[in-house]
CSV table of C-alpha atoms in Angstrom, one decimal:
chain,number,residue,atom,x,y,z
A,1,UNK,CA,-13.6,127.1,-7.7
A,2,UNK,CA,-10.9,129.8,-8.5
A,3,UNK,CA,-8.9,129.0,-5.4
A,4,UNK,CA,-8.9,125.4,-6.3
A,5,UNK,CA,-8.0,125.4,-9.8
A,6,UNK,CA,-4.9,128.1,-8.1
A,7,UNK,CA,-4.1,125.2,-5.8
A,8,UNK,CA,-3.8,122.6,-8.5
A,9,UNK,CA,-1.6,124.6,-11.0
A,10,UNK,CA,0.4,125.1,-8.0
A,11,UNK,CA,1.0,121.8,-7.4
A,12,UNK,CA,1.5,121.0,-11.2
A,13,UNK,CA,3.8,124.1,-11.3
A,14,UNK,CA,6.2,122.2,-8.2
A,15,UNK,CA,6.3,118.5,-9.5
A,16,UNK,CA,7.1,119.9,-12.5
A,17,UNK,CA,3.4,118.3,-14.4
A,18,UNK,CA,5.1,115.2,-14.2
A,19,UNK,CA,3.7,112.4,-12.5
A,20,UNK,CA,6.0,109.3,-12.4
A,21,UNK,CA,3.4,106.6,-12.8
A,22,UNK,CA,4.1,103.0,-12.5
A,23,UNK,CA,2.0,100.4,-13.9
A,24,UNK,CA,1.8,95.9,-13.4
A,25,UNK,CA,-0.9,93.8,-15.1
A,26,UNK,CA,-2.7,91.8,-13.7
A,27,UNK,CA,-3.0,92.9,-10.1
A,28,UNK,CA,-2.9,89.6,-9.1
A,29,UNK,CA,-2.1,86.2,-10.5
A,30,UNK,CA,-3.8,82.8,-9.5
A,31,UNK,CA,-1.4,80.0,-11.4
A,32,UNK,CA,-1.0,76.6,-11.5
A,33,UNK,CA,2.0,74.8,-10.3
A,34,UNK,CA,4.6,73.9,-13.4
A,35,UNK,CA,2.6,76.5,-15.5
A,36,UNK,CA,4.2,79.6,-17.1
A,37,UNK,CA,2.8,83.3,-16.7
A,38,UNK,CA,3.8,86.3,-17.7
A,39,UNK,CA,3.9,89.8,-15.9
A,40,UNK,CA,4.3,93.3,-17.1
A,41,UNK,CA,5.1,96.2,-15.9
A,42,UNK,CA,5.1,100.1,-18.0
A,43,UNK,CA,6.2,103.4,-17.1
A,44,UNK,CA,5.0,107.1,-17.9
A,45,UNK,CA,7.8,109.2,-20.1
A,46,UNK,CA,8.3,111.1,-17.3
A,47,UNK,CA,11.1,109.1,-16.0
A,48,UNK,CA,13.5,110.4,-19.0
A,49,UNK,CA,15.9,108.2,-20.9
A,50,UNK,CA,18.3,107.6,-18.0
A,51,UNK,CA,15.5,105.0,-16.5
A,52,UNK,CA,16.5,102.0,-14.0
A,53,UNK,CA,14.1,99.2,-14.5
A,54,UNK,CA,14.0,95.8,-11.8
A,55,UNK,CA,12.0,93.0,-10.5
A,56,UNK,CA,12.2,92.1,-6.8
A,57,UNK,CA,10.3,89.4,-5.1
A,58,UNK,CA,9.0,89.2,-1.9
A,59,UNK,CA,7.7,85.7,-0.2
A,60,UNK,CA,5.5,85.0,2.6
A,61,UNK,CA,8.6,85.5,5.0
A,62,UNK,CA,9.9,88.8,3.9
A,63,UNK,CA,12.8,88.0,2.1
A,64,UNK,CA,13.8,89.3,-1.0
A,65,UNK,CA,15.0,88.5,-4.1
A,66,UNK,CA,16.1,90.0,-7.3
A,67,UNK,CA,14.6,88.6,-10.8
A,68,UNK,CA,15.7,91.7,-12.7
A,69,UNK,CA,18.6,93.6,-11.8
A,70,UNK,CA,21.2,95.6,-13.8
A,71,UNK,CA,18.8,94.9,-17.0
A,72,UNK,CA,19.8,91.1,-16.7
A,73,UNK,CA,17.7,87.8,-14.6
A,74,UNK,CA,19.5,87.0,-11.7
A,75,UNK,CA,21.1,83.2,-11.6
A,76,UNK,CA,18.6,82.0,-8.9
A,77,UNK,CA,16.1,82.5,-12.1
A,78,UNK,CA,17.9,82.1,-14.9
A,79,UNK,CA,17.1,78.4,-16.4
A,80,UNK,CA,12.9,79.5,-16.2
A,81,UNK,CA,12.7,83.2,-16.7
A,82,UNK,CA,12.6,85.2,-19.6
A,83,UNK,CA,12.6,89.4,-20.1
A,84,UNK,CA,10.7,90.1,-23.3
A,85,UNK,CA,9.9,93.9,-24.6
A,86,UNK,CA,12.5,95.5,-22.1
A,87,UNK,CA,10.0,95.1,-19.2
A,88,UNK,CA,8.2,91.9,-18.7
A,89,UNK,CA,8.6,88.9,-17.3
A,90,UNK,CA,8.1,85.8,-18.5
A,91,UNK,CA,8.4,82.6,-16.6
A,92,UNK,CA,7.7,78.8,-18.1
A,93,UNK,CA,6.7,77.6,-15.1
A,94,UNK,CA,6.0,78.5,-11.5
A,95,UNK,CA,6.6,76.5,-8.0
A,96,UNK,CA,5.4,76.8,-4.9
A,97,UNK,CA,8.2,78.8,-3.9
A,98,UNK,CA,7.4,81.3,-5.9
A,99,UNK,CA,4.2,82.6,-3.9
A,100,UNK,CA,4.6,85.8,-3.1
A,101,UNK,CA,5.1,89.8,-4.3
A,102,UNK,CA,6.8,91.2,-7.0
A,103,UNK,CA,8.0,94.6,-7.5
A,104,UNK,CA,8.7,96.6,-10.4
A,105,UNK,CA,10.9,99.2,-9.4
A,106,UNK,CA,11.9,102.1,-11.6
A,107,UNK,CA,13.6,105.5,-11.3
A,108,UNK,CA,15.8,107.7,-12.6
A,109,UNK,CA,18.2,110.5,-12.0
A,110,UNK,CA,15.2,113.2,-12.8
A,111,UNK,CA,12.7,110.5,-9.5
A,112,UNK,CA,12.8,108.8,-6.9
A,113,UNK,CA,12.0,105.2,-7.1
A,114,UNK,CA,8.1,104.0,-7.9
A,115,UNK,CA,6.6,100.9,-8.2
A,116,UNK,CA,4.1,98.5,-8.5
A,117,UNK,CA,3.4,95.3,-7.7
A,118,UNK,CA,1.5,91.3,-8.8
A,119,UNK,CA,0.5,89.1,-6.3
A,120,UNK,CA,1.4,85.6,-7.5
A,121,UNK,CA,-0.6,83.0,-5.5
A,122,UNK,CA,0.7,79.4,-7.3
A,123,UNK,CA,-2.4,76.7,-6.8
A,124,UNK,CA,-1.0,73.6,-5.0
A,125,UNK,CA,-3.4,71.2,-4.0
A,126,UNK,CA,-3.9,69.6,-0.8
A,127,UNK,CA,-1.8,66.3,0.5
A,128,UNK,CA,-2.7,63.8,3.4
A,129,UNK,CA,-2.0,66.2,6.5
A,130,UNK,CA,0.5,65.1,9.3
A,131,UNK,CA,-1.9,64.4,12.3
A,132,UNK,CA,-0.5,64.3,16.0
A,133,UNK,CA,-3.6,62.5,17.7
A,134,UNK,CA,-2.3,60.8,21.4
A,135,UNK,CA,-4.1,57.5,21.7
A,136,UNK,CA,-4.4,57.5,25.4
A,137,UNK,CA,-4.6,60.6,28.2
A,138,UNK,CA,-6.0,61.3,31.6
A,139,UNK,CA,-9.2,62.7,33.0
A,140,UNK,CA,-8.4,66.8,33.6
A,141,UNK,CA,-5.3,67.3,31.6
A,142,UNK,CA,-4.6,69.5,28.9
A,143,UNK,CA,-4.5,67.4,25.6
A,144,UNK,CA,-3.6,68.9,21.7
A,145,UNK,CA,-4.5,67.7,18.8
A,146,UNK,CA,-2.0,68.7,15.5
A,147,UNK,CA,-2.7,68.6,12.0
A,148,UNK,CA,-0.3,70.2,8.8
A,149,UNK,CA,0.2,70.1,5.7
A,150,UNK,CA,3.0,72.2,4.8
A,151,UNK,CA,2.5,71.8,1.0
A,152,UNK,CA,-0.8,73.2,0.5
A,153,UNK,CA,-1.1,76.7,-1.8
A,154,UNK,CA,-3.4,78.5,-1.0
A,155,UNK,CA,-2.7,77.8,3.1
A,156,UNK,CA,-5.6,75.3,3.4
A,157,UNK,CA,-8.6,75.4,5.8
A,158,UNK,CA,-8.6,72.5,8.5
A,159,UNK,CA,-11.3,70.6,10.2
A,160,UNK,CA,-11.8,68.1,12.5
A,161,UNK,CA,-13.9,64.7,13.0
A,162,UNK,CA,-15.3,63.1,15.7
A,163,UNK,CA,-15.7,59.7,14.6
A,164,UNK,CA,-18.2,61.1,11.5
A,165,UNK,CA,-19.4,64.4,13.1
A,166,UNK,CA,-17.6,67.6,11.8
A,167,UNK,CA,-16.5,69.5,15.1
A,168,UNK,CA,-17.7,73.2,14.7
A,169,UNK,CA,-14.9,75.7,14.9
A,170,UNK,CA,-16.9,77.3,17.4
A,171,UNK,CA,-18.9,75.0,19.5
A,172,UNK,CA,-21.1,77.3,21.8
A,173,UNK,CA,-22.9,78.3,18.9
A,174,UNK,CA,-23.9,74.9,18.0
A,175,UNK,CA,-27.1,73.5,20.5
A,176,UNK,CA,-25.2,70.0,19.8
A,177,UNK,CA,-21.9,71.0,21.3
A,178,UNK,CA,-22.8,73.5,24.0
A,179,UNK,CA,-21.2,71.7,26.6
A,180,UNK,CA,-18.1,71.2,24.7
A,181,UNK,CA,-14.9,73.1,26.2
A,182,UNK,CA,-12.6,72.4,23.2
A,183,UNK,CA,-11.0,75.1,21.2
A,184,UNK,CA,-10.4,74.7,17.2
A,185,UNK,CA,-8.2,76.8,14.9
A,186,UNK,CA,-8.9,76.3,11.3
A,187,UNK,CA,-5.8,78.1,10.3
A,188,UNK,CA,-3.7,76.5,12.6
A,189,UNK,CA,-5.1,73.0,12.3
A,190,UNK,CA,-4.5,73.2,16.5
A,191,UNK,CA,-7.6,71.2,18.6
A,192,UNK,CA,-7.1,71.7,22.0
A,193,UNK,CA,-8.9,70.2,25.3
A,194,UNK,CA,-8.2,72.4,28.2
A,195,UNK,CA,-9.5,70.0,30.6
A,196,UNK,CA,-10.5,66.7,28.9
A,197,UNK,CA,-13.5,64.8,30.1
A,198,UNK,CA,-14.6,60.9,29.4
A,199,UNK,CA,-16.8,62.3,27.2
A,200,UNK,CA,-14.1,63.1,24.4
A,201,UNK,CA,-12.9,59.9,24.1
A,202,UNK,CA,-13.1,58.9,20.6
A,203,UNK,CA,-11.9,58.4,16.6
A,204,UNK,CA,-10.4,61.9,15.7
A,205,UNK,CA,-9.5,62.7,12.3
A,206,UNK,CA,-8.3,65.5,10.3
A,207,UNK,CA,-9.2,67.1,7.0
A,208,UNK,CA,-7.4,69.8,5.4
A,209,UNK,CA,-9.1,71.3,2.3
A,210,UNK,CA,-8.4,74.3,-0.8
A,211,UNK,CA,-9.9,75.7,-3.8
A,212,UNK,CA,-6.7,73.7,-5.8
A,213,UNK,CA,-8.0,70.7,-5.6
A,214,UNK,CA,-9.9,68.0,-3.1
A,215,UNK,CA,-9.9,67.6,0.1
A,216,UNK,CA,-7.6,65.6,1.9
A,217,UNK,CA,-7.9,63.9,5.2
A,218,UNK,CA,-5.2,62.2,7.8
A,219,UNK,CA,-6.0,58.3,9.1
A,220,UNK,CA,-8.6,58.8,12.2
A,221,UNK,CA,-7.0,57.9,15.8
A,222,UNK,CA,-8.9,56.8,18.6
A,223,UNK,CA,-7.9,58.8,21.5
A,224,UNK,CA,-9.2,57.1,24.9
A,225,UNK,CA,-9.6,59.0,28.1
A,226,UNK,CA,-9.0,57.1,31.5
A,227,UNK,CA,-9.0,58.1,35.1
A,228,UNK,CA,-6.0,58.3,37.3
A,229,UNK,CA,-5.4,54.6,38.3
A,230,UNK,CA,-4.8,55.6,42.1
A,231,UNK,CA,-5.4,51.8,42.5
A,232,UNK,CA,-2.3,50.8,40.8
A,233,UNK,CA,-0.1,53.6,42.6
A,234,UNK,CA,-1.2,53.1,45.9
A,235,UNK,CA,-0.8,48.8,45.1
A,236,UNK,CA,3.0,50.0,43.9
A,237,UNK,CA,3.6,51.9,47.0
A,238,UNK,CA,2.6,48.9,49.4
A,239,UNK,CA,4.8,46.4,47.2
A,240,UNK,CA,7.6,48.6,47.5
A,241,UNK,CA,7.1,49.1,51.1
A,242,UNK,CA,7.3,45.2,51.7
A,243,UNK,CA,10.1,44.7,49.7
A,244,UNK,CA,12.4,47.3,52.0
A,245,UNK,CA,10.8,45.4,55.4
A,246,UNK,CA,12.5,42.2,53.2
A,247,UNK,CA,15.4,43.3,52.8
A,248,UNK,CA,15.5,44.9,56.1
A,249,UNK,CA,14.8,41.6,57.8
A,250,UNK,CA,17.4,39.7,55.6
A,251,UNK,CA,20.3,41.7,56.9
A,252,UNK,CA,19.0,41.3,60.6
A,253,UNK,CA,19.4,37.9,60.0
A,254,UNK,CA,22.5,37.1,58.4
A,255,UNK,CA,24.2,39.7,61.0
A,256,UNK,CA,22.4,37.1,63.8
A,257,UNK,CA,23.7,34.0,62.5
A,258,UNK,CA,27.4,35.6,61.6
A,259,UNK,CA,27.2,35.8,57.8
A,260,UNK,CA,28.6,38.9,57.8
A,261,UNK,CA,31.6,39.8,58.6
A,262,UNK,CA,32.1,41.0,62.4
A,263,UNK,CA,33.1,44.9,63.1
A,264,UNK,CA,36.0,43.9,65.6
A,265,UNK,CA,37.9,40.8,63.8
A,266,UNK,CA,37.9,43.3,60.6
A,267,UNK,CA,39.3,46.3,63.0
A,268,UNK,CA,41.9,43.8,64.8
A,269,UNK,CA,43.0,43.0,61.2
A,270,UNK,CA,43.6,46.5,60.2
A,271,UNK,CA,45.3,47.7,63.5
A,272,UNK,CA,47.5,44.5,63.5
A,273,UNK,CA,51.3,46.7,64.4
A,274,UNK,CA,54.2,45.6,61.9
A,275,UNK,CA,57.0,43.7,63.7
A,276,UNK,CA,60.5,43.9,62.3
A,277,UNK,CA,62.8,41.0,62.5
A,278,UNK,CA,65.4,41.1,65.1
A,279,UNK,CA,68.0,42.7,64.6
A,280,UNK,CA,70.3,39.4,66.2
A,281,UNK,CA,68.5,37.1,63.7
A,282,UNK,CA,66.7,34.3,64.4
A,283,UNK,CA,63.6,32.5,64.5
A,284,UNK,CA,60.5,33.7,65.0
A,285,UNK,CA,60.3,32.3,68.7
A,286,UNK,CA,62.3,35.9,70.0
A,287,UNK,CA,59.7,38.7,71.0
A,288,UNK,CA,60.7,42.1,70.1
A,289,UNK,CA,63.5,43.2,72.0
A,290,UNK,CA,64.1,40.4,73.8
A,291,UNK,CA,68.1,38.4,73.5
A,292,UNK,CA,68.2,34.5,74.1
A,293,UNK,CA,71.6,33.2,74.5
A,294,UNK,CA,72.2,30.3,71.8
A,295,UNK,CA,75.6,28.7,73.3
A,296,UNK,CA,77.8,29.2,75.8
A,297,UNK,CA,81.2,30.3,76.0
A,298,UNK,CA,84.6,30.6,77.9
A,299,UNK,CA,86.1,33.4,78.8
């Protein structure tokens, strides 16, 4: 016991006895949206007079943001937040923006900086999810299912319908679904068939639910599984096949009866030689080259 009690007025005797406390109420903050709330924040004495005092939020994201800084609210919170006794903050009502941390910071020439922090969740309850449900796939493929709502505060839980029947988020632990190969996120709002079967053709719907308010669920979609239609390829392959032996036949043809144009009258066209007139004029009864006499004369 002696050594210990030696240890701790050693440590008292090297901070000093002070301990720089920082202190938010509540902990954490459940609102809802358009509501006000207030947060507080004290400090122990320690700190001395030259004390530096802010507010910095958090969100979901990471970024941050200054509420109180330089003893004055920033501009981004200016039209909704208050600062009462020299600490606090006030606001008249929350969004769902606002979710998030917030820090009081505080230090001073004589500290380093402390803090504390609330945890402001605002309540938003849940709207009609956006649902991305294909209405028709093939035997074997991969197939996904989507469902969102981006609004929801708390992030909301989703789950998804067969028809009526809830689809467990983990099927081979349900004797009903044991063959099923499909995998569910609830977080995500992802159902996703790795190799879809005949057997999961059906209505599929989507529910997305919260503890701000009820449930809400997307317009079910029936998605229908077929088979490769081999049929109909094989059918396209032949009809394109005959159509080529057509046209193929066509041009055989028209080159037998002459419709088209002959190979050698075309090349005696193009090689036809230019003949320039005669340099001794006249008609176009002298070959090249060639001198008639016109008239006689005496000599």
């Amino acid at each position: 016991m002696g050594r210990l009690a030696s240890l701790l007025l050693l440590l008292c005797a090297a901070t000093g006895g002070n301990s720089f406390e920082v202190t938010t109420q509540p902990a954490t903050l459940r609102v809802k949206e358009n509501e006000g709330v207030d947060m507080s924040c004290s400090y122990t004495a320690d700190f001395g007079a030259d004390v530096r005092m802010e507010w910095r939020f958090v969100n979901s994201k990471g970024s941050t943001h200054y509420v109180l800084f330089d003893k004055k609210i920033t501009d981004t919170y200016a039209n909704r937040v208050n600062i009462f006794s020299d600490t606090n903050l006030r606001f008249s009502k929350v969004t769902r923006q606002d979710n998030g941390e917030y820090f009081c910071d505080v230090s001073s020439s004589s500290s380093p900086t402390k803090n504390s922090k609330v945890v402001l969740t605002v309540l938003v309850p849940p709207s009609v999810p956006k649902c991305g449900i294909p209405q028709t796939v093939t035997t074997n493929s991969q197939v996904i299912l989507t469902c969102h709502d981006p609004d929801s505060s708390p992030p909301p839980t989703y789950n998804w319908y067969k028809g009526t029947t809830l689809l467990p988020v983990d099927p081979s632990k349900n004797v009903a679904f044991k063959n099923a190969t499909y995998k569910l996120d609830s977080k995500t709002g992802m159902l996703v068939f790795p190799s879809v079967t005949k057997m999961d053709t059906g209505e599929y719907s989507c529910e997305v639910s919260n503890d701000a308010g009820p449930s809400q669920r997307c317009q079910s979609v029936k998605m229908e599984v077929r088979d490769i239609n081999t049929g109909g390829i094989v059918a396209g392959v032949i009809f394109g096949l005959l159509l080529l032996g057509l046209l193929i036949a066509g041009l055989w043809y028209a080159n037998k009866k002459g419709y088209l144009p002959m190979k050698s009258e075309s090349s005696k066209q193009q090689n036809a030689a230019y003949k320039p007139p005669s340099m001794y004029g006249g008609g176009g009864d002298e070959e090249d080259g060639e001198f008639k006499q016109k008239s006689s004369f005496v000599v």
